[in-house]
Coordinates of C-alpha atoms in Angstrom, one line a residue:
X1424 CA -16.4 -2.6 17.5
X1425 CA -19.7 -2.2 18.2
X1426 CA -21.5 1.8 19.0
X1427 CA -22.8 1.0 22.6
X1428 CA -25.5 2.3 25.0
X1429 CA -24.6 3.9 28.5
X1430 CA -26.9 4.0 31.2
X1431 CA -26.2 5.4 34.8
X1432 CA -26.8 5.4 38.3
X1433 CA -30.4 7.0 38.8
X1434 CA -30.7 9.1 41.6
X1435 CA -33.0 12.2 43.6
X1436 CA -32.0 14.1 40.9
X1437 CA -31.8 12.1 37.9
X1438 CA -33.9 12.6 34.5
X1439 CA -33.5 12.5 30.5
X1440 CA -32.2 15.1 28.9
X1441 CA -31.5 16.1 25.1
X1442 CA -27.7 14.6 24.3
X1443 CA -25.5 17.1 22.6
X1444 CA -26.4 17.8 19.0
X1445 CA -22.6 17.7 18.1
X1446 CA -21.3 15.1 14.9
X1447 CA -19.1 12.5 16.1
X1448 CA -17.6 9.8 14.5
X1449 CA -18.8 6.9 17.3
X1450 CA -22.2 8.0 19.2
X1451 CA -23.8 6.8 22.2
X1452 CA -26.9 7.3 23.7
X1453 CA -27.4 7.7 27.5
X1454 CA -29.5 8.6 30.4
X1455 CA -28.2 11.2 32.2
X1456 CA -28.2 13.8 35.5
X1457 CA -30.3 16.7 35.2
X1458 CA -27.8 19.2 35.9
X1459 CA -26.1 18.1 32.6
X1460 CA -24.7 21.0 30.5
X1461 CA -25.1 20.5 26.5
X1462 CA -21.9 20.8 24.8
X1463 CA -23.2 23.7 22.6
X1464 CA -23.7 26.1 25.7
X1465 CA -20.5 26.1 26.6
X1466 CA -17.6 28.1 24.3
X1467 CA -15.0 25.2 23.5
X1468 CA -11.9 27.4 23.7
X1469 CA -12.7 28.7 27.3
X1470 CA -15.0 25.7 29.3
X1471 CA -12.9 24.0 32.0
X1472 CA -12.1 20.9 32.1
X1473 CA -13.5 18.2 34.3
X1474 CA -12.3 15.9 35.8
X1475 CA -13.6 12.4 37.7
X1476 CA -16.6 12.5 39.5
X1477 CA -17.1 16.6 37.9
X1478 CA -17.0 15.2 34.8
X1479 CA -19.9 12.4 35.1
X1480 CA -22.0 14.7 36.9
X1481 CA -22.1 17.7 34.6
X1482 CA -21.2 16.4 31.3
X1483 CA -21.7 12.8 31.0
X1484 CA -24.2 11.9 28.6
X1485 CA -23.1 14.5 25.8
X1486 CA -21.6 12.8 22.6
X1487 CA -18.0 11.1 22.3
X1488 CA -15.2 10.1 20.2
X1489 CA -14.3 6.8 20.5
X1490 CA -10.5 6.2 19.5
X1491 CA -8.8 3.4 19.3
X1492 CA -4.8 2.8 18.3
X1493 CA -1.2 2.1 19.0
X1494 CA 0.8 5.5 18.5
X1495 CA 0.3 8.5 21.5
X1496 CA 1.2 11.4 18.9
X1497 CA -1.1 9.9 16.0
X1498 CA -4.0 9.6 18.4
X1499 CA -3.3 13.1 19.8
X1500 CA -3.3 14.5 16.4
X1501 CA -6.9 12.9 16.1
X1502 CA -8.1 14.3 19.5
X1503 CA -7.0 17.5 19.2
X1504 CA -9.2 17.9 15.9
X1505 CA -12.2 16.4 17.9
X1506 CA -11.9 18.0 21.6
X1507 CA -14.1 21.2 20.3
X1508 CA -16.6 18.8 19.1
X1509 CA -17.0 16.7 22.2
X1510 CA -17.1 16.5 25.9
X1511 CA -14.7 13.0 25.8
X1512 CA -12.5 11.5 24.0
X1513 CA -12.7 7.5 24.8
X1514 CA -9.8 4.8 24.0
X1515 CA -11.4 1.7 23.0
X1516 CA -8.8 -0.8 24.9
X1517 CA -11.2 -3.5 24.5
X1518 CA -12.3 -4.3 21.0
X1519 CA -11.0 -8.8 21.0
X1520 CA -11.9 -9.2 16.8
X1521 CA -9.4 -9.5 14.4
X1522 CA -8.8 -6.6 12.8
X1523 CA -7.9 -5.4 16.1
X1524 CA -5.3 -8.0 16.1
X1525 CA -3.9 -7.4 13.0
X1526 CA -3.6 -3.5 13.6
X1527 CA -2.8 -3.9 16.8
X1528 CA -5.2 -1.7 18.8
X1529 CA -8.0 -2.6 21.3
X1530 CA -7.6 -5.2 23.7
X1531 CA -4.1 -6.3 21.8
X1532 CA -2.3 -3.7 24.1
X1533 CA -3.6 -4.8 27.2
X1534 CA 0.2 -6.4 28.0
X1535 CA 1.7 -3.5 26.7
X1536 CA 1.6 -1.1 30.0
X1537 CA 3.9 1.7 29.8
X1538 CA 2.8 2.0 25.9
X1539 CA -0.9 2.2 27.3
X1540 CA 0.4 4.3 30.1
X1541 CA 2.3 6.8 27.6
X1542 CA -1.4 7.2 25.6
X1543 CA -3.5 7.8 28.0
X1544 CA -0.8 10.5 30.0
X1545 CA -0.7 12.4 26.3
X1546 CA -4.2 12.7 26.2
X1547 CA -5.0 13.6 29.8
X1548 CA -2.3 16.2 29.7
X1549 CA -2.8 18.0 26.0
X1550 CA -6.6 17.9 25.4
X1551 CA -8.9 19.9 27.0
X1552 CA -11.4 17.0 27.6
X1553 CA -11.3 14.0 30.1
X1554 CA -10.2 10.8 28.6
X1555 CA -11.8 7.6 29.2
X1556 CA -11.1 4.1 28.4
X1557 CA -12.9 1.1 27.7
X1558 CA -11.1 -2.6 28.5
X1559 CA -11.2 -6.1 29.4
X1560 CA -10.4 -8.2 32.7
X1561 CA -7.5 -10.6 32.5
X1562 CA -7.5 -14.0 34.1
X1563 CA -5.9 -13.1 37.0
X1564 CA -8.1 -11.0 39.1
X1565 CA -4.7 -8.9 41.2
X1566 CA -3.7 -8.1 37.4
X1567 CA -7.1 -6.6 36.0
X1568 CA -7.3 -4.4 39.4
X1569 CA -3.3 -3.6 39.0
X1570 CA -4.3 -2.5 35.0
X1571 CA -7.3 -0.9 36.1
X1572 CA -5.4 1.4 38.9
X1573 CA -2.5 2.1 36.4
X1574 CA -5.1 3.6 33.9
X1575 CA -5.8 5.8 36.1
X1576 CA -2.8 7.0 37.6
X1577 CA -2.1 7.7 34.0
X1578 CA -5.0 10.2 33.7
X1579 CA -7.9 8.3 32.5
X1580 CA -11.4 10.4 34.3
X1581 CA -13.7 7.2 33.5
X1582 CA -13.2 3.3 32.9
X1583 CA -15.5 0.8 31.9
X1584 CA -14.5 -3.1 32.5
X1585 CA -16.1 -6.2 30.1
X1586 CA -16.0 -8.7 32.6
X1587 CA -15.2 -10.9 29.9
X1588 CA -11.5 -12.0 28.2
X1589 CA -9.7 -10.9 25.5
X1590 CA -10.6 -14.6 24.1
X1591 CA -14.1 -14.5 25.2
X1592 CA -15.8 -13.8 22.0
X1593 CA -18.1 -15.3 19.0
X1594 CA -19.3 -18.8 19.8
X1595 CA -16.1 -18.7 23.1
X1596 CA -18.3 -15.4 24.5
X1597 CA -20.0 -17.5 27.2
X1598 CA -21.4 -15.0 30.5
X1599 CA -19.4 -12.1 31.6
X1600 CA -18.0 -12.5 35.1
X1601 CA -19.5 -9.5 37.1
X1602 CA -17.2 -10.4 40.3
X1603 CA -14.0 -9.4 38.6
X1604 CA -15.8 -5.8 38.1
X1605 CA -16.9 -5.6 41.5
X1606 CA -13.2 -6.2 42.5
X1607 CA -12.2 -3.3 39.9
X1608 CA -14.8 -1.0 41.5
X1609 CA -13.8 -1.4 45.1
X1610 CA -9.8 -0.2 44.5
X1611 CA -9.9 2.8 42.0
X1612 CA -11.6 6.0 42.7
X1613 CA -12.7 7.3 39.4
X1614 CA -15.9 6.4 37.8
X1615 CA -17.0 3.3 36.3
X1616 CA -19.2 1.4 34.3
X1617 CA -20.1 -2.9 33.8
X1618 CA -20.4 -4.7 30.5
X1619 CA -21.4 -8.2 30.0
X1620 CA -24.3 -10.0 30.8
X1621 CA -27.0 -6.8 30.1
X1622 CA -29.7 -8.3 28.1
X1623 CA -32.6 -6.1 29.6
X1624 CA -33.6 -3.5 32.1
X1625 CA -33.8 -6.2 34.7
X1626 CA -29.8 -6.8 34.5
X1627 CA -29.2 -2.8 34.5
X1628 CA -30.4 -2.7 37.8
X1629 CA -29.0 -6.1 39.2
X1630 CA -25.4 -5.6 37.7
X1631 CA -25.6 -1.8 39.3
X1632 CA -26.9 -3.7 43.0
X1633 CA -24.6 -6.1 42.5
X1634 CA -21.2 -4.5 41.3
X1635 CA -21.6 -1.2 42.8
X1636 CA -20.5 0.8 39.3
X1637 CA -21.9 4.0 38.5
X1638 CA -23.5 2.9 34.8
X1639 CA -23.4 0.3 32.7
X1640 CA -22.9 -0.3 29.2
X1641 CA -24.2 -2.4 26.8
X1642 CA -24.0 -3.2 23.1
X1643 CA -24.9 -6.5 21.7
X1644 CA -28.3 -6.5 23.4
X1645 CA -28.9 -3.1 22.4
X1646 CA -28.6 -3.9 18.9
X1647 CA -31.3 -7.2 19.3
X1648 CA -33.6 -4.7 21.2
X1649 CA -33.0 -1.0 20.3
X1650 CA -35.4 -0.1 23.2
X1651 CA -33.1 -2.3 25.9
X1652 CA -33.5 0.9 28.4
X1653 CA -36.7 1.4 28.0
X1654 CA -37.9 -1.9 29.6
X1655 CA -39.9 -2.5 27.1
X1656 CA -40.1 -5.3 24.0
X1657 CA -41.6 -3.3 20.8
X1658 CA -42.8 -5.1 17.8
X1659 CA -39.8 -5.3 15.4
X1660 CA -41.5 -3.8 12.5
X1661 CA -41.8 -0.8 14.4
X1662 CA -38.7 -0.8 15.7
X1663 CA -36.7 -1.0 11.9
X1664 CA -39.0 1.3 10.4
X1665 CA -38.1 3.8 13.0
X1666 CA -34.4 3.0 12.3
X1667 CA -35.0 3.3 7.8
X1668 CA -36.7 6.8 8.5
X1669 CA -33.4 7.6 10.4
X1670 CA -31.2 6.4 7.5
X1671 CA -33.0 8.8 5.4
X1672 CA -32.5 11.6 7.7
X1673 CA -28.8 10.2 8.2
X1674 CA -27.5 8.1 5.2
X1675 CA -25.4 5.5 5.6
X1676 CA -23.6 2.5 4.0
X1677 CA -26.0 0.0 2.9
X1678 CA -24.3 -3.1 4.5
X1679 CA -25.0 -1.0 8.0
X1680 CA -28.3 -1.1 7.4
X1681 CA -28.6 -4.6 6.2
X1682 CA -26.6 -5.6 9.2
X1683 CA -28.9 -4.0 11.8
X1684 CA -32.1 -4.9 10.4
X1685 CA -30.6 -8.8 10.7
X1686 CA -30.1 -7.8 14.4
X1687 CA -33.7 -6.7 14.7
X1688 CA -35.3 -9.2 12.9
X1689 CA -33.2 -12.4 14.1
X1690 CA -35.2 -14.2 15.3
X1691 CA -38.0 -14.3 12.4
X1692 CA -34.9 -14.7 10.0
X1693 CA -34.1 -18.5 11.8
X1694 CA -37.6 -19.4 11.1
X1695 CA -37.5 -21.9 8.4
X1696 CA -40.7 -20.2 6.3
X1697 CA -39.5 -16.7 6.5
X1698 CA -36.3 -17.9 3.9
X1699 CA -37.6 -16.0 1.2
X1700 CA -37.5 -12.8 3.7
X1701 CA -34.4 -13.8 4.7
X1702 CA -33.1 -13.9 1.2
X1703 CA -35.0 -10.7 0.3
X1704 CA -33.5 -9.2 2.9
X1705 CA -30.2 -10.4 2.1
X1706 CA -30.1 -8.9 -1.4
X1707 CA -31.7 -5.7 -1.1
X1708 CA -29.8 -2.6 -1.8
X1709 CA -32.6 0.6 -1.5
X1710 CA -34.2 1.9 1.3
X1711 CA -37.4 1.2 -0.3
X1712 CA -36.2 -2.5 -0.9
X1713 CA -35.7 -2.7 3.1
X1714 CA -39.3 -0.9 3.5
X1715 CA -40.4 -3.3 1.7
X1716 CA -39.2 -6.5 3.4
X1717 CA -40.3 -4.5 6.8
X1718 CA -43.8 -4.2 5.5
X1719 CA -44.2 -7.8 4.4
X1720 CA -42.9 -9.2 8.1
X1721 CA -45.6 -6.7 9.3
X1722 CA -48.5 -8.0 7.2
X1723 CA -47.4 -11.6 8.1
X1724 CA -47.2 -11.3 12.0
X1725 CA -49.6 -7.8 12.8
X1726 CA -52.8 -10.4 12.6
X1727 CA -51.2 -12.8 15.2
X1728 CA -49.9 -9.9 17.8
X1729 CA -53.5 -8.3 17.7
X1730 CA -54.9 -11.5 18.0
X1731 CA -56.8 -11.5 14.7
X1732 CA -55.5 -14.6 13.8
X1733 CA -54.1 -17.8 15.7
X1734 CA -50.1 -18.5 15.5
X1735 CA -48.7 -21.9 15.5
X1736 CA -45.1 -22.0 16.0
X1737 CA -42.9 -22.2 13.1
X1738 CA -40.1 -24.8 12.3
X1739 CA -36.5 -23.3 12.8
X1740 CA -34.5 -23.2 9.9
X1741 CA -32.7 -27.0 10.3
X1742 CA -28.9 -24.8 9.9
X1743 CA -29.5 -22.9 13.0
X1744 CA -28.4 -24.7 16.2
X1745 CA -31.1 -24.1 19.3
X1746 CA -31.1 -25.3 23.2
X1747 CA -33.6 -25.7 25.1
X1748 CA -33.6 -23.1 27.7
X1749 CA -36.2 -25.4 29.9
X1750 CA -38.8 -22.6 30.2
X1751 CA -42.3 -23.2 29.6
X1752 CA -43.0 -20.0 28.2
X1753 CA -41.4 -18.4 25.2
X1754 CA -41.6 -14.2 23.5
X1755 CA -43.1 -14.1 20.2
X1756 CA -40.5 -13.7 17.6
X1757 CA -41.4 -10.6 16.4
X1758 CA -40.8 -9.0 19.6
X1759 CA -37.3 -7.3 19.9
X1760 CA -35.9 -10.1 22.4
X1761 CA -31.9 -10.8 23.4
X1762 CA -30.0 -13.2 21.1
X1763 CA -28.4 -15.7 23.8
X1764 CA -25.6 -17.7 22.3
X1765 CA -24.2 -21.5 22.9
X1766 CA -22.8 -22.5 25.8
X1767 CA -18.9 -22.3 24.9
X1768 CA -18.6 -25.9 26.0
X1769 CA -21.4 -27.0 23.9
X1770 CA -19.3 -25.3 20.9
X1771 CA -16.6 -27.2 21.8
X1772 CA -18.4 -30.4 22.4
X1773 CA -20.1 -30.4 18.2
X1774 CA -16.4 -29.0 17.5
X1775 CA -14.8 -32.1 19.2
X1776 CA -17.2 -34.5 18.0
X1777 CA -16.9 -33.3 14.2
X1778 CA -13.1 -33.9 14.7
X1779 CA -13.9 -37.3 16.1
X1780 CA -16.0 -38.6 13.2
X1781 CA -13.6 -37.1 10.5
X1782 CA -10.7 -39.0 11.7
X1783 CA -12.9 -42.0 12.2
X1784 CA -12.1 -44.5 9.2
X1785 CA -14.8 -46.5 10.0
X1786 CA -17.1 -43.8 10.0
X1787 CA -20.6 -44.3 8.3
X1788 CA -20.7 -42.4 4.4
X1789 CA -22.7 -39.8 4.6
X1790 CA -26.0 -40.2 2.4
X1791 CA -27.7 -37.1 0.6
X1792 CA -31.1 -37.5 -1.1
X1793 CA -33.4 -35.1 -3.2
X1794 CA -37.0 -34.0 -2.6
X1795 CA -37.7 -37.2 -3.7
X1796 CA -35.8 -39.4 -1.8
X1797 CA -33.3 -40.4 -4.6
X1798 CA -29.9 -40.5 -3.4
X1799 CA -27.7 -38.0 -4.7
X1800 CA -23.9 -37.2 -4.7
X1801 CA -22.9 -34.4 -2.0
X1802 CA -22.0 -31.7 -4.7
X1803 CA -25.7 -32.1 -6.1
X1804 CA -27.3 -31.8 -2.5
X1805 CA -25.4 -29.0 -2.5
X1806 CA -26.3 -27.1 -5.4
X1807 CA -30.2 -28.2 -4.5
X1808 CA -29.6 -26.0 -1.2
X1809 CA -28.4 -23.0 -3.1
X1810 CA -31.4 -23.5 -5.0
X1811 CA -33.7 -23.5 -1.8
X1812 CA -31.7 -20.8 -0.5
X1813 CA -32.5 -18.9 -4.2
X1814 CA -35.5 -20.3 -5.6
X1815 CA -36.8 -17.1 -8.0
X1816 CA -33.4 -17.2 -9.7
X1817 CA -33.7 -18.6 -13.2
X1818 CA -32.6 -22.5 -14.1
X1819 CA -30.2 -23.0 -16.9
X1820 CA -26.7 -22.0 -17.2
X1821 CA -25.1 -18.7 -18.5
X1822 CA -24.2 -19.4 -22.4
X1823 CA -21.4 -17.5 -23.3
X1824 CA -21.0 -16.6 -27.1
X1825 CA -17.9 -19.0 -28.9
X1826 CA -18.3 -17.2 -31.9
X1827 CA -14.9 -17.3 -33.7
X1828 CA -11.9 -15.3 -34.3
X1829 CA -12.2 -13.6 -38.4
X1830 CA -9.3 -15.2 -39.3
X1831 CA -8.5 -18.1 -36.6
X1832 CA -10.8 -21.2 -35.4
X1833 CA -10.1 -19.8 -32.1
X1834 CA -12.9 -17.8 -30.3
X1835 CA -13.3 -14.2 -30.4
X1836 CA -12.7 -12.2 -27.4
X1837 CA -15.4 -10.5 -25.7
X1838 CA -14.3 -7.4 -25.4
X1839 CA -11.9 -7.1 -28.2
X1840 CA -12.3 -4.2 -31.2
X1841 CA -11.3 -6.3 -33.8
X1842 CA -13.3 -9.3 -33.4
X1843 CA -10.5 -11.6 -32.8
X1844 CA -8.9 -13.7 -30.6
X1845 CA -5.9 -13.0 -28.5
X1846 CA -2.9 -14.5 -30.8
X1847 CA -4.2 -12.8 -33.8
X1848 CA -5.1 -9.0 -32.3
X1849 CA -1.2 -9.0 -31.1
X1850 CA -0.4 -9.2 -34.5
X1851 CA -2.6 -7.4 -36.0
X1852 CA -1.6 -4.3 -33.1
X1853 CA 2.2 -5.1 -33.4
X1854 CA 2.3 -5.1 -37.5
X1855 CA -0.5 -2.2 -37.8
X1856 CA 0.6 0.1 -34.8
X1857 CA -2.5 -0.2 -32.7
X1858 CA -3.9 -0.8 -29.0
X1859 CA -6.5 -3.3 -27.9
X1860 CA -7.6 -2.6 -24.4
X1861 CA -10.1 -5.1 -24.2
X1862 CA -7.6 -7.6 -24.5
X1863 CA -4.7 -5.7 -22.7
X1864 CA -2.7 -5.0 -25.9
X1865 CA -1.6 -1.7 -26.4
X1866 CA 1.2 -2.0 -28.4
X1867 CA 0.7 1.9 -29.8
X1868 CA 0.4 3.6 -26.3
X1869 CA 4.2 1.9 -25.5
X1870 CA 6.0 2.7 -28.6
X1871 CA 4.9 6.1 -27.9
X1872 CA 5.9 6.0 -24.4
X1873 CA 9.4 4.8 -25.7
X1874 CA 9.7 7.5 -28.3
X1875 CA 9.0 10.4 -26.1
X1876 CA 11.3 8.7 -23.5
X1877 CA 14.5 8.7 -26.1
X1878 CA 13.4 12.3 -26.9
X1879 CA 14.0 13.2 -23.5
X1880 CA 16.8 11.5 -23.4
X1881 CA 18.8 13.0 -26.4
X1882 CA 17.3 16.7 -24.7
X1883 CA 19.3 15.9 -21.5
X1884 CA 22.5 14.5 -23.9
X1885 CA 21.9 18.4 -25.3
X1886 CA 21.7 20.1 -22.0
X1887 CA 24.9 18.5 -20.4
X1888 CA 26.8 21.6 -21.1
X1889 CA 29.5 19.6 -23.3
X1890 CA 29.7 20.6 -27.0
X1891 CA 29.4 18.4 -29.6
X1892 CA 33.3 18.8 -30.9
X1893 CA 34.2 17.9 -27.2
X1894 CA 32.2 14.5 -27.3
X1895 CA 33.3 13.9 -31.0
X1896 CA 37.0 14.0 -30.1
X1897 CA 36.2 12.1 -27.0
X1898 CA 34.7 9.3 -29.2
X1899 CA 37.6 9.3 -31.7
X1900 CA 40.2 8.5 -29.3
X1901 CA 37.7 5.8 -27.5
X1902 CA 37.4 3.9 -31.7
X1903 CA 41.3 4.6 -31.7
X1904 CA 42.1 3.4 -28.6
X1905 CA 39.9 -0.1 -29.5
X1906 CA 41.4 -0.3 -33.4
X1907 CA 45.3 -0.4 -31.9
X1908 CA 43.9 -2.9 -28.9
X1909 CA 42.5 -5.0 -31.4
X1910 CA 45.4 -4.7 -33.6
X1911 CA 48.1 -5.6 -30.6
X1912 CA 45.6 -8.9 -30.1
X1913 CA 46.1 -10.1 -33.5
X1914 CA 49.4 -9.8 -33.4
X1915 CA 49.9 -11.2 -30.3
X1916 CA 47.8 -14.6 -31.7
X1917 CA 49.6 -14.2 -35.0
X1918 CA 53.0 -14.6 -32.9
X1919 CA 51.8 -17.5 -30.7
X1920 CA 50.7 -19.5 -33.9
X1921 CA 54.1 -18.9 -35.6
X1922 CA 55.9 -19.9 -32.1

């Protein structure tokens, strides 16, 4: 699930305000009416709540929690410690990937109406904030307006539709269908928003014209091009530095960061030259490491964007797939520009046609050669790519010590104390009453486990509240009882042999 950009209807009185400066878990940035009222100037315990249209008028554009789940009390629990620190709470009923799946959340409960219908009442009617909800179209056209309109009869103050499927997504994503929206906006009352398709500032305004929604969203061409709503295509260098001096004002994880600046900088990263970037990139693990591969792409490219230098285009890297889009003029790649994906049915067509030439017997064998041109098995062309991929990372292999066990030809193990292998340490710990960890041995830390066990055990034998002639007597007559069984056995056998 992806943090996504809002932006709304402009009108007369529209202009950019300062969003709330409350923490939130999931936080979006938007554009917003001027009459907007930040979330701080009003007292949480005593505000009213909005509601529809009130609600997007006044509030919308202050921060949100974005929730997504399958249980109405757990996700009340959850909203009710977030309603003073928000103006919404939002129900992400649209997230397709596969953890969704497995958890079943997001657009997993789309079939699942009076579950969906049971959330969304809960919310509307014990929080003190509108509820929203995020989701996807279904094929059927009568169904996504009939899911659409029980939403709201449930409660829910705002919708926004993906006019894509739940099974529209990685290289299936293919274009959103903007009609199915349209369709959504015309039969429910509340407000809306459009998702799909919004690659610039151009399609803001044409999905708005064409739909009829009151904002749109947008989140994987936000991420290419941070500045989407600005209209604008900054340099990429600019762009992730402004991003690293906000991770130092707001830490994060470091495979955040990695992932962005890959979203940033995707299109210099498929550039066949740039693999030592790439890689750089890849491996870093500091924010001064990332400043550091931002500064070199900005040496490499400032000259040709000032026109100090001349650029020839580069060769893509031969891994990444690229169509001709049959324009005749192209963005520089370090501009922030939209990542446009495969057709799905050209997916399926290289899918298809790999199928086809494994199953082919007659096939043609595949021939690998080196930089020299001397054929080579597959596993060596393959090792010669992770080299490629890797080329400042020392040759040779990792020697490992074989010294030997003190009193074995075996070898010694790495970690162990007593320098010896595994057979001899357990029984040098079992005979000598010691623990190996480095080996796993710890014959010691057991047999005093065991002893303190028994000693608790003879305490509670102690504590039963039974004395000790009582248990004696008891066992007399149980040895008795066994001697004159015994004895009646013998004589029974004695009698059969005689017989």
């Amino acid at each position: 699930m992806r943090n996504e950009t809002v932006t709304v209807t402009p009108n007369e009185s529209t202009t950019i305000s300062p969003p709330s400066s409350s923490l939130l878990a999931t936080e979006t940035e938007k554009q917003i009416p001027k009459n907007y009222v930040a979330a701080q100037e009003i007292k949480p315990k005593t505000r009213p709540k909005l509601e529809g249209y009130e609600f997007y008028r006044n509030v919308l554009g202050a921060p949100q929690y974005v929730f997504c789940g399958n249980d109405s009390q757990t996700l009340l629990e959850a909203a009710l410690l977030a309603q003073d620190h928000c103006d919404a709470v939002d129900i992400n009923l649209g997230c397709p990937q596969a953890i969704a799946k497995r958890g079943h959340y997001g657009a997993f409960l789309q079939d699942e109406w009076k579950l969906l219908a049971g959330i969304v009442n809960t919310l509307h009617t014990q929080l003190s904030v509108p509820v929203t909800c995020k989701i996807r179209v279904f094929e059927d056209r009568k169904r996504t307006v009939e899911y659409a309109k029980m939403l709201e009869a449930a409660g829910c103050q705002l919708i926004t539709v993906h006019g894509r499927t739940r099974e529209q997504k990685g290289p299936l994503t293919g274009v959103a269908d903007w009609s199915y929206i349209k369709e959504v906006r015309q039969n429910i009352k509340i407000p809306m928003f459009a998702n799909g398709n919004i690659l610039g500032l151009e399609d803001v305004k044409r999905c708005i014209s064409e739909t009829g929604v009151d904002g749109v969203m947008t989140a994987e061409g936000n991420l290419h091009n941070p500045a989407i709503f600005t209209g604008k295509l900054v340099k990429t260098w600019d762009m992730a530095s402004e991003y690293l001096d906000y991770v130092q004002q707001f830490p994060c994880a470091v495979s955040y960061i990695r992932g962005h600046l890959f979203k940033i900088f995707h299109h210099l990263m498929n550039l066949r030259p740039n693999g030592g970037l790439r890689e750089e990139l890849a491996v870093s693990n500091q924010l001064e490491h990332f400043r550091t591969v931002v500064n070199k792409i900005k040496n490499k490219y400032e000259p040709y964007h000032v026109g100090a230098a001349i650029y020839n285009a580069e060769e893509v890297d031969p891994s990444v797939l690229v169509i001709e889009q049959g324009f005749n003029l192209s963005l520089p790649p370090w501009l922030c520009q939209p990542y446009i994906r495969l057709p799905p049915e050209t997916h399926k067509q290289i899918i298809a046609e790999k199928v086809r030439l494994a199953e082919d017997p007659n096939r043609p064998k595949r021939q690998f050669f080196d930089t020299e041109g001397n054929e080579i098995s597959r596993k060596r062309m393959k090792k010669l790519r992770r080299r490629m991929r890797r080329p400042n990372k020392p040759e040779g292999r990792h020697v490992r010590s074989l010294e030997c066990c003190d009193q074995c030809a075996n070898p010694v193990g790495i970690k162990c104390e007593f320098r010896l292998c595994r057979v001899c340490c357990r029984e040098k710990c079992y005979s000598e009453d010691r623990d190996c960890p480095g080996h796993g041995i710890l014959i010691k830390s057991r047999r005093i486990k065991a002893k303190l066990f028994e000693g608790e055990e003879i305490e509670g034998k102690n504590d039963s509240g039974v004395s000790d002639d009582v248990e004696d007597a008891a066992l007399e007559r149980i040895n008795t009882t066994m001697h004159i069984d015994s004895f009646e056995i013998s004589d029974t056998i004695l009698n059969n042999g005689n017989s």
